[in-house]
CSV table of C-alpha atoms (C1' of nucleotides) in Angstrom, one decimal:
chain,number,residue,atom,x,y,z
A,1,MET,CA,63.6,82.6,51.6
A,2,SER,CA,66.8,85.1,51.6
A,3,GLY,CA,66.6,86.3,48.2
A,4,ILE,CA,70.3,86.7,47.9
A,5,THR,CA,71.5,85.7,44.5
A,6,ILE,CA,75.0,85.7,42.7
A,7,ASP,CA,73.5,88.7,40.8
A,8,ILE,CA,73.0,90.9,43.6
A,9,LEU,CA,76.5,90.0,44.7
A,10,ARG,CA,77.7,91.0,41.3
A,11,GLN,CA,75.8,94.4,41.6
A,12,ARG,CA,77.0,95.2,44.8
A,13,LEU,CA,80.8,94.3,44.1
A,14,GLN,CA,80.4,96.5,40.8
A,15,ALA,CA,79.0,99.3,43.0
A,16,ARG,CA,82.2,99.5,44.8
A,17,GLN,CA,84.5,98.7,41.7
A,18,HIS,CA,85.5,95.3,43.2
A,19,LYS,CA,85.7,92.2,41.2
A,20,LEU,CA,83.5,89.1,41.0
A,21,THR,CA,85.9,86.2,41.5
A,22,THR,CA,85.2,82.6,41.5
A,23,GLN,CA,86.1,82.5,45.4
A,24,ARG,CA,83.7,85.1,46.2
A,25,ARG,CA,80.9,83.4,44.2
A,26,THR,CA,81.7,80.0,45.6
A,27,VAL,CA,81.8,81.2,49.2
A,28,LEU,CA,78.2,82.9,48.9
A,29,GLU,CA,77.1,79.5,47.1
A,30,VAL,CA,77.8,77.8,50.2
A,31,PHE,CA,75.6,80.0,52.3
A,32,ILE,CA,72.8,79.8,49.7
A,33,ALA,CA,73.3,75.9,49.7
A,34,HIS,CA,73.1,75.9,53.6
A,35,PRO,CA,70.3,77.9,54.5
A,36,GLY,CA,69.7,78.7,58.2
A,37,GLU,CA,73.2,77.3,59.3
A,38,HIS,CA,75.6,79.6,61.2
A,39,LEU,CA,78.9,78.9,59.5
A,40,SER,CA,82.4,79.8,60.5
A,41,ALA,CA,85.3,80.5,58.1
A,42,GLU,CA,86.6,77.1,59.1
A,43,ASP,CA,83.2,75.4,58.5
A,44,VAL,CA,83.0,77.3,55.0
A,45,TYR,CA,86.6,76.1,54.1
A,46,GLY,CA,85.7,72.5,55.1
A,47,ILE,CA,82.6,72.3,53.0
A,48,LEU,CA,84.3,73.5,50.0
A,49,ARG,CA,87.3,71.0,50.5
A,50,GLY,CA,84.6,68.3,50.9
A,51,GLU,CA,83.3,69.3,47.4
A,52,ASP,CA,87.0,69.1,46.0
A,53,ILE,CA,87.1,72.9,45.4
A,54,ASP,CA,90.5,74.5,46.1
A,55,ILE,CA,90.5,77.8,48.0
A,56,GLY,CA,93.0,79.2,50.4
A,57,LEU,CA,91.5,79.7,54.1
A,58,ALA,CA,92.8,83.3,54.0
A,59,THR,CA,90.6,84.0,50.8
A,60,VAL,CA,87.6,82.5,52.9
A,61,TYR,CA,88.2,84.9,55.6
A,62,ARG,CA,88.8,87.9,53.2
A,63,SER,CA,85.5,86.9,51.4
A,64,LEU,CA,83.4,86.6,54.7
A,65,GLU,CA,84.5,90.0,55.7
A,66,LEU,CA,83.7,91.5,52.2
A,67,LEU,CA,80.2,90.0,52.0
A,68,ALA,CA,79.5,91.1,55.6
A,69,ASN,CA,80.4,94.7,54.4
A,70,LEU,CA,78.3,94.3,51.4
A,71,ASN,CA,75.4,93.6,53.9
A,72,ILE,CA,75.1,90.1,52.2
A,73,LEU,CA,76.0,88.1,55.2
A,74,GLN,CA,75.6,88.9,59.0
A,75,ARG,CA,78.3,88.2,61.3
A,76,MET,CA,77.6,87.0,64.8
A,77,GLU,CA,79.5,85.7,67.8
A,78,PHE,CA,78.0,82.7,69.8
A,79,GLY,CA,80.7,82.6,72.2
A,80,ASP,CA,82.6,79.6,70.9
A,81,GLY,CA,85.7,81.3,70.1
A,82,CYS,CA,85.0,82.1,66.2
A,83,SER,CA,82.9,84.4,64.1
A,84,ARG,CA,79.9,82.8,62.5
A,85,TYR,CA,78.0,84.0,59.5
A,86,GLU,CA,74.6,83.8,58.2
A,87,ILE,CA,73.1,85.0,55.1
A,88,GLY,CA,70.9,88.1,55.6
A,89,THR,CA,67.7,89.2,54.4
A,90,MET,CA,67.7,91.3,51.2
A,91,SER,CA,65.5,94.1,52.4
A,92,PRO,CA,65.4,95.6,55.8
A,93,ASP,CA,61.6,94.8,55.7
A,94,GLU,CA,62.1,91.1,55.4
A,95,HIS,CA,61.6,89.2,58.7
A,96,GLN,CA,64.9,88.1,60.5
A,97,HIS,CA,64.8,85.8,63.5
A,98,HIS,CA,66.2,86.0,67.1
A,99,HIS,CA,68.6,83.4,68.6
A,100,LEU,CA,67.2,81.4,71.5
A,101,ILE,CA,70.5,79.7,73.3
A,102,CYS,CA,69.7,76.8,75.8
A,103,VAL,CA,72.0,77.4,78.6
A,104,LYS,CA,71.7,73.6,79.6
A,105,CYS,CA,72.2,71.9,76.5
A,106,GLY,CA,73.5,74.7,74.5
A,107,LYS,CA,71.1,74.0,71.5
A,108,LEU,CA,70.5,77.0,69.3
A,109,LEU,CA,66.9,77.6,68.2
A,110,GLU,CA,65.3,80.5,66.2
A,111,PHE,CA,62.3,82.7,66.7
A,112,PRO,CA,60.7,85.3,64.1
A,113,ASP,CA,61.6,88.7,64.6
A,114,ASP,CA,58.8,90.6,65.6
A,115,LEU,CA,57.8,93.4,67.9
A,116,MET,CA,61.2,95.3,67.6
A,117,ASP,CA,60.0,98.2,65.9
A,118,ASP,CA,58.3,100.0,68.7
A,119,LEU,CA,61.6,99.5,70.8
A,120,GLU,CA,63.7,101.0,67.8
A,121,ASN,CA,61.3,103.8,67.5
A,122,ASP,CA,61.8,104.5,71.3
A,123,VAL,CA,65.4,104.6,70.8
A,124,LEU,CA,65.4,106.9,67.9
A,125,GLU,CA,63.0,109.3,69.9
A,126,LYS,CA,65.1,109.3,73.2
A,127,THR,CA,68.5,109.3,71.8
A,128,GLY,CA,68.5,110.3,68.4
A,129,PHE,CA,70.3,106.8,67.5
A,130,LYS,CA,68.8,105.6,64.2
A,131,VAL,CA,68.7,101.6,64.3
A,132,VAL,CA,69.1,99.9,61.0
A,133,ASP,CA,69.8,96.4,62.2
A,134,HIS,CA,69.7,94.4,65.3
A,135,GLN,CA,70.8,91.1,67.1
A,136,VAL,CA,68.9,89.6,69.8
A,137,LYS,CA,70.0,86.5,71.9
A,138,PHE,CA,67.9,85.1,74.5
A,139,PHE,CA,69.4,82.8,77.0
A,140,GLY,CA,67.1,80.4,78.9
A,141,TYR,CA,66.0,76.8,79.0
A,142,CYS,CA,64.6,74.9,75.9
A,143,LYS,CA,61.3,73.0,76.2
A,144,GLU,CA,63.2,69.5,76.4
A,145,CYS,CA,65.5,70.7,79.2
A,146,ARG,CA,62.7,72.2,81.1
A,147,GLU,CA,60.8,69.1,80.9
A,148,LYS,CA,63.8,67.2,82.2
A,149,LEU,CA,64.2,69.5,84.9
A,150,ASP,CA,60.4,69.1,86.1
A,151,LYS,CA,60.8,65.3,86.5
B,1,MET,CA,73.3,100.1,90.9
B,2,SER,CA,74.3,96.6,90.3
B,3,GLY,CA,74.0,95.3,93.8
B,4,ILE,CA,76.7,92.9,93.5
B,5,THR,CA,79.1,92.5,96.3
B,6,ILE,CA,81.8,90.6,97.6
B,7,ASP,CA,79.4,88.8,99.9
B,8,ILE,CA,77.4,87.4,97.2
B,9,LEU,CA,80.7,86.0,95.4
B,10,ARG,CA,81.4,84.3,98.6
B,11,GLN,CA,77.9,82.7,98.9
B,12,ARG,CA,77.7,81.8,95.4
B,13,LEU,CA,81.1,80.1,95.6
B,14,GLN,CA,80.3,78.4,98.6
B,15,ALA,CA,77.4,76.7,97.1
B,16,ARG,CA,79.5,75.2,94.7
B,17,GLN,CA,82.3,74.3,96.9
B,18,HIS,CA,84.8,76.7,95.2
B,19,LYS,CA,87.1,79.0,97.3
B,20,LEU,CA,87.2,82.6,97.7
B,21,THR,CA,90.7,83.6,96.9
B,22,THR,CA,92.3,87.0,96.8
B,23,GLN,CA,92.3,86.9,92.9
B,24,ARG,CA,88.8,86.3,92.4
B,25,ARG,CA,87.7,88.9,94.8
B,26,THR,CA,90.3,91.4,93.3
B,27,VAL,CA,88.8,90.8,89.9
B,28,LEU,CA,85.3,91.3,91.0
B,29,GLU,CA,86.5,94.5,92.6
B,30,VAL,CA,87.7,95.8,89.5
B,31,PHE,CA,84.3,95.6,88.0
B,32,ILE,CA,82.5,97.2,91.1
B,33,ALA,CA,85.1,99.9,90.8
B,34,HIS,CA,84.4,100.5,87.0
B,35,PRO,CA,80.6,100.4,86.5
B,36,GLY,CA,79.2,100.6,83.1
B,37,GLU,CA,82.7,99.6,81.3
B,38,HIS,CA,83.0,96.8,79.3
B,39,LEU,CA,86.3,95.3,80.4
B,40,SER,CA,88.3,92.7,78.6
B,41,ALA,CA,90.8,90.2,80.2
B,42,GLU,CA,93.6,92.2,79.3
B,43,ASP,CA,91.9,95.4,80.5
B,44,VAL,CA,91.3,93.9,83.9
B,45,TYR,CA,94.8,92.6,84.0
B,46,GLY,CA,96.2,96.2,83.0
B,47,ILE,CA,94.0,97.9,85.8
B,48,LEU,CA,95.2,95.6,88.5
B,49,ARG,CA,98.9,96.2,87.3
B,50,GLY,CA,98.4,99.8,87.3
B,51,GLU,CA,97.5,99.4,90.9
B,52,ASP,CA,100.5,97.3,91.8
B,53,ILE,CA,98.4,94.1,92.3
B,54,ASP,CA,100.2,90.9,91.1
B,55,ILE,CA,98.3,88.5,89.3
B,56,GLY,CA,98.8,86.1,86.5
B,57,LEU,CA,96.9,86.9,83.1
B,58,ALA,CA,95.7,83.3,83.2
B,59,THR,CA,94.1,83.8,86.4
B,60,VAL,CA,92.3,86.6,85.3
B,61,TYR,CA,90.8,84.7,82.4
B,62,ARG,CA,89.8,81.7,84.8
B,63,SER,CA,88.1,84.4,87.2
B,64,LEU,CA,86.3,85.9,84.2
B,65,GLU,CA,84.9,82.7,83.2
B,66,LEU,CA,83.7,81.6,86.7
B,67,LEU,CA,82.5,84.8,87.5
B,68,ALA,CA,80.3,84.6,84.3
B,69,ASN,CA,79.3,81.1,85.2
B,70,LEU,CA,78.1,82.4,88.7
B,71,ASN,CA,75.8,85.0,86.8
B,72,ILE,CA,77.8,87.7,88.3
B,73,LEU,CA,79.4,88.8,85.0
B,74,GLN,CA,77.9,88.9,81.7
B,75,ARG,CA,80.1,88.1,79.0
B,76,MET,CA,79.7,89.7,75.5
B,77,GLU,CA,81.5,90.3,72.2
B,78,PHE,CA,81.4,93.5,70.3
B,79,GLY,CA,83.5,92.0,67.4
B,80,ASP,CA,87.0,93.6,68.4
B,81,GLY,CA,88.5,90.3,68.9
B,82,CYS,CA,88.2,89.7,72.5
B,83,SER,CA,85.5,88.9,74.9
B,84,ARG,CA,84.2,91.6,77.2
B,85,TYR,CA,82.5,91.4,80.4
B,86,GLU,CA,80.2,93.6,82.4
B,87,ILE,CA,78.8,93.4,85.9
B,88,GLY,CA,75.3,92.0,85.8
B,89,THR,CA,72.3,92.8,87.7
B,90,MET,CA,71.6,91.0,90.7
B,91,SER,CA,68.0,90.0,90.3
B,92,PRO,CA,66.4,89.4,86.9
B,93,ASP,CA,63.9,92.1,87.7
B,94,GLU,CA,66.4,95.0,87.6
B,95,HIS,CA,66.9,96.9,84.6
B,96,GLN,CA,69.6,95.9,82.2
B,97,HIS,CA,70.2,97.8,79.0
B,98,HIS,CA,70.7,97.3,75.5
B,99,HIS,CA,73.8,98.3,73.5
B,100,LEU,CA,73.7,100.7,70.6
B,101,ILE,CA,76.7,100.4,68.2
B,102,CYS,CA,77.3,103.2,65.6
B,103,VAL,CA,78.3,101.5,62.4
B,104,LYS,CA,80.0,104.9,61.2
B,105,CYS,CA,82.1,106.0,64.2
B,106,GLY,CA,82.1,102.8,66.4
B,107,LYS,CA,80.7,104.5,69.4
B,108,LEU,CA,79.0,102.2,72.1
B,109,LEU,CA,75.8,103.8,73.6
B,110,GLU,CA,73.5,102.1,76.0
B,111,PHE,CA,69.6,102.2,76.3
B,112,PRO,CA,67.6,101.3,79.1
B,113,ASP,CA,66.2,97.7,78.7
B,114,ASP,CA,62.3,97.7,78.6
B,115,LEU,CA,59.7,96.3,76.4
B,116,MET,CA,61.3,92.8,76.3
B,117,ASP,CA,58.7,91.1,78.5
B,118,ASP,CA,56.2,90.8,75.8
B,119,LEU,CA,58.5,89.4,73.4
B,120,GLU,CA,59.7,86.9,76.0
B,121,ASN,CA,56.2,85.6,76.8
B,122,ASP,CA,55.6,85.3,73.2
B,123,VAL,CA,58.7,83.0,72.9
B,124,LEU,CA,57.6,80.9,75.8
B,125,GLU,CA,54.0,80.5,74.5
B,126,LYS,CA,54.9,79.7,71.0
B,127,THR,CA,58.4,77.6,71.7
B,128,GLY,CA,58.3,76.3,75.3
B,129,PHE,CA,61.6,78.1,75.5
B,130,LYS,CA,61.8,79.9,79.0
B,131,VAL,CA,63.9,82.9,78.5
B,132,VAL,CA,65.9,83.8,81.9
B,133,ASP,CA,68.3,86.7,80.2
B,134,HIS,CA,68.7,88.3,77.0
B,135,GLN,CA,71.4,90.4,74.9
B,136,VAL,CA,70.4,93.1,72.4
B,137,LYS,CA,72.5,94.7,70.0
B,138,PHE,CA,71.3,97.7,67.7
B,139,PHE,CA,73.4,98.6,64.9
B,140,GLY,CA,72.8,102.1,63.3
B,141,TYR,CA,73.9,105.7,63.2
B,142,CYS,CA,74.4,107.8,66.3
B,143,LYS,CA,72.9,111.4,66.5
B,144,GLU,CA,76.3,113.0,65.8
B,145,CYS,CA,77.1,110.8,62.8
B,146,ARG,CA,73.6,111.4,61.4
B,147,GLU,CA,73.9,115.3,61.8
B,148,LYS,CA,77.3,114.9,59.8
B,149,LEU,CA,75.4,113.2,57.1
B,150,ASP,CA,72.7,115.5,56.8
B,151,LYS,CA,75.1,118.5,55.9
C,1,DA,C1',97.5,94.9,30.5
C,2,DT,C1',97.1,96.1,35.1
C,3,DG,C1',95.6,96.6,39.5
C,4,DG,C1',92.7,94.0,42.5
C,5,DG,C1',92.5,89.3,44.3
C,6,DT,C1',94.6,84.9,45.6
C,7,DG,C1',97.4,81.5,48.0
C,8,DC,C1',100.9,80.3,51.1
C,9,DA,C1',103.2,80.9,55.3
C,10,DA,C1',104.4,83.5,58.7
C,11,DA,C1',103.3,86.6,62.3
C,12,DG,C1',99.8,88.4,65.7
C,13,DG,C1',96.5,88.3,69.2
C,14,DT,C1',93.5,86.0,72.4
C,15,DT,C1',92.5,82.2,75.2
C,16,DT,C1',93.7,77.8,77.0
C,17,DT,C1',96.6,74.2,79.2
C,18,DG,C1',100.2,71.4,81.7
C,19,DC,C1',102.6,71.5,85.8
C,20,DA,C1',105.0,72.7,90.1
C,21,DC,C1',103.9,75.4,93.9
C,22,DT,C1',100.7,77.9,96.9
C,23,DC,C1',97.2,78.9,100.1
C,24,DC,C1',92.0,78.7,101.5
C,25,DG,C1',89.0,76.1,104.2
D,1,DC,C1',96.7,69.1,105.7
D,2,DG,C1',94.7,68.1,101.1
D,3,DG,C1',93.1,69.6,97.2
D,4,DA,C1',91.3,73.5,94.6
D,5,DG,C1',93.6,77.4,92.7
D,6,DT,C1',97.6,80.3,91.0
D,7,DG,C1',101.6,81.5,87.8
D,8,DC,C1',104.3,80.8,84.3
D,9,DA,C1',105.4,79.4,80.0
D,10,DA,C1',104.3,76.9,76.3
D,11,DA,C1',100.7,75.6,73.1
D,12,DA,C1',96.5,76.1,70.7
D,13,DC,C1',93.4,78.7,68.2
D,14,DC,C1',91.5,82.1,65.1
D,15,DT,C1',92.7,85.7,62.3
D,16,DT,C1',95.6,89.0,59.6
D,17,DT,C1',99.3,90.2,56.7
D,18,DG,C1',103.3,90.4,53.3
D,19,DC,C1',104.6,89.1,49.0
D,20,DA,C1',104.8,86.8,44.7
D,21,DC,C1',101.7,85.1,41.4
D,22,DC,C1',97.2,85.3,38.9
D,23,DC,C1',93.1,86.7,36.5
D,24,DA,C1',88.7,89.6,36.0
D,25,DT,C1',87.7,93.7,33.8
DNA sequence: ATGGGTGCAAAGGTTTTGCACTCCG
DNA sequence: CGGAGTGCAAAACCTTTGCACCCAT
């Protein structure tokens, strides 16, 4: 449950004197309707086109960047040549997840985000760097691929 | 101390029946000569050009991809529009580092990689996914930017 | 009404690819 | 020698930008 709503978008846009346009609302709605997916600009564009909603690809790019700046979406790179976005959590306390990437089959799994607090406190104590967010990618072998290897 | 040498490159190339060319050796030497830097293809190309070494940009791209596949280089994205590479550690036991990215000034800091083993064991127990490598990015405010904010 | 936002197309930047030539094994 | 590897330029992508028009506020 992400907790992000159009109302939150409206509030954060207002705080920066930006306008709530149909396009920006629509882009966010795509992410609300596709929870857990890591969508690229082209993905979002395609989904909207499939719903017969007219929007310019450049506008999708601009909306994604804006939504990321508003901390509504989180931008990430999986090395497939394009940026991907995922709906972020509403509060920093809510649990995010790590990404597990199988180097054999390429599958992307998720894992609840825990145990990072100790590490972040350690960073603050030793460097003075105050962590507000993190992104963790694990590379390895998923269960299925490991079972195949064992054979 | 990364421990990666040209000999290791030779070995790993041989294991896959690939050839040790001057270009591949030269690209790796750039990383050996620039420890701790996160170089893009263009960076490597520029460095070699500055040393009057002739190499094609496409070859740099191909070498980087190959070296990453051989687990000699590690590929990473910092959201500046290009892939960057860093020399990897020779053994999984050697210590890597996390990346701290200041969202205010953009500075990139590093932090010794510890405390991840518990998390990786947890992943294995709960999902069957065997982690062999990880990449951690922390976003936040560096010491200098925090001091400026406090004023 | 007015300035920010959009759409389109063109430009920009990174990375990949086709093909003839080179050179490692 | 033979085939993998290289260099070059073109192509393929992803993303950004300029500008005329549109529409939230």
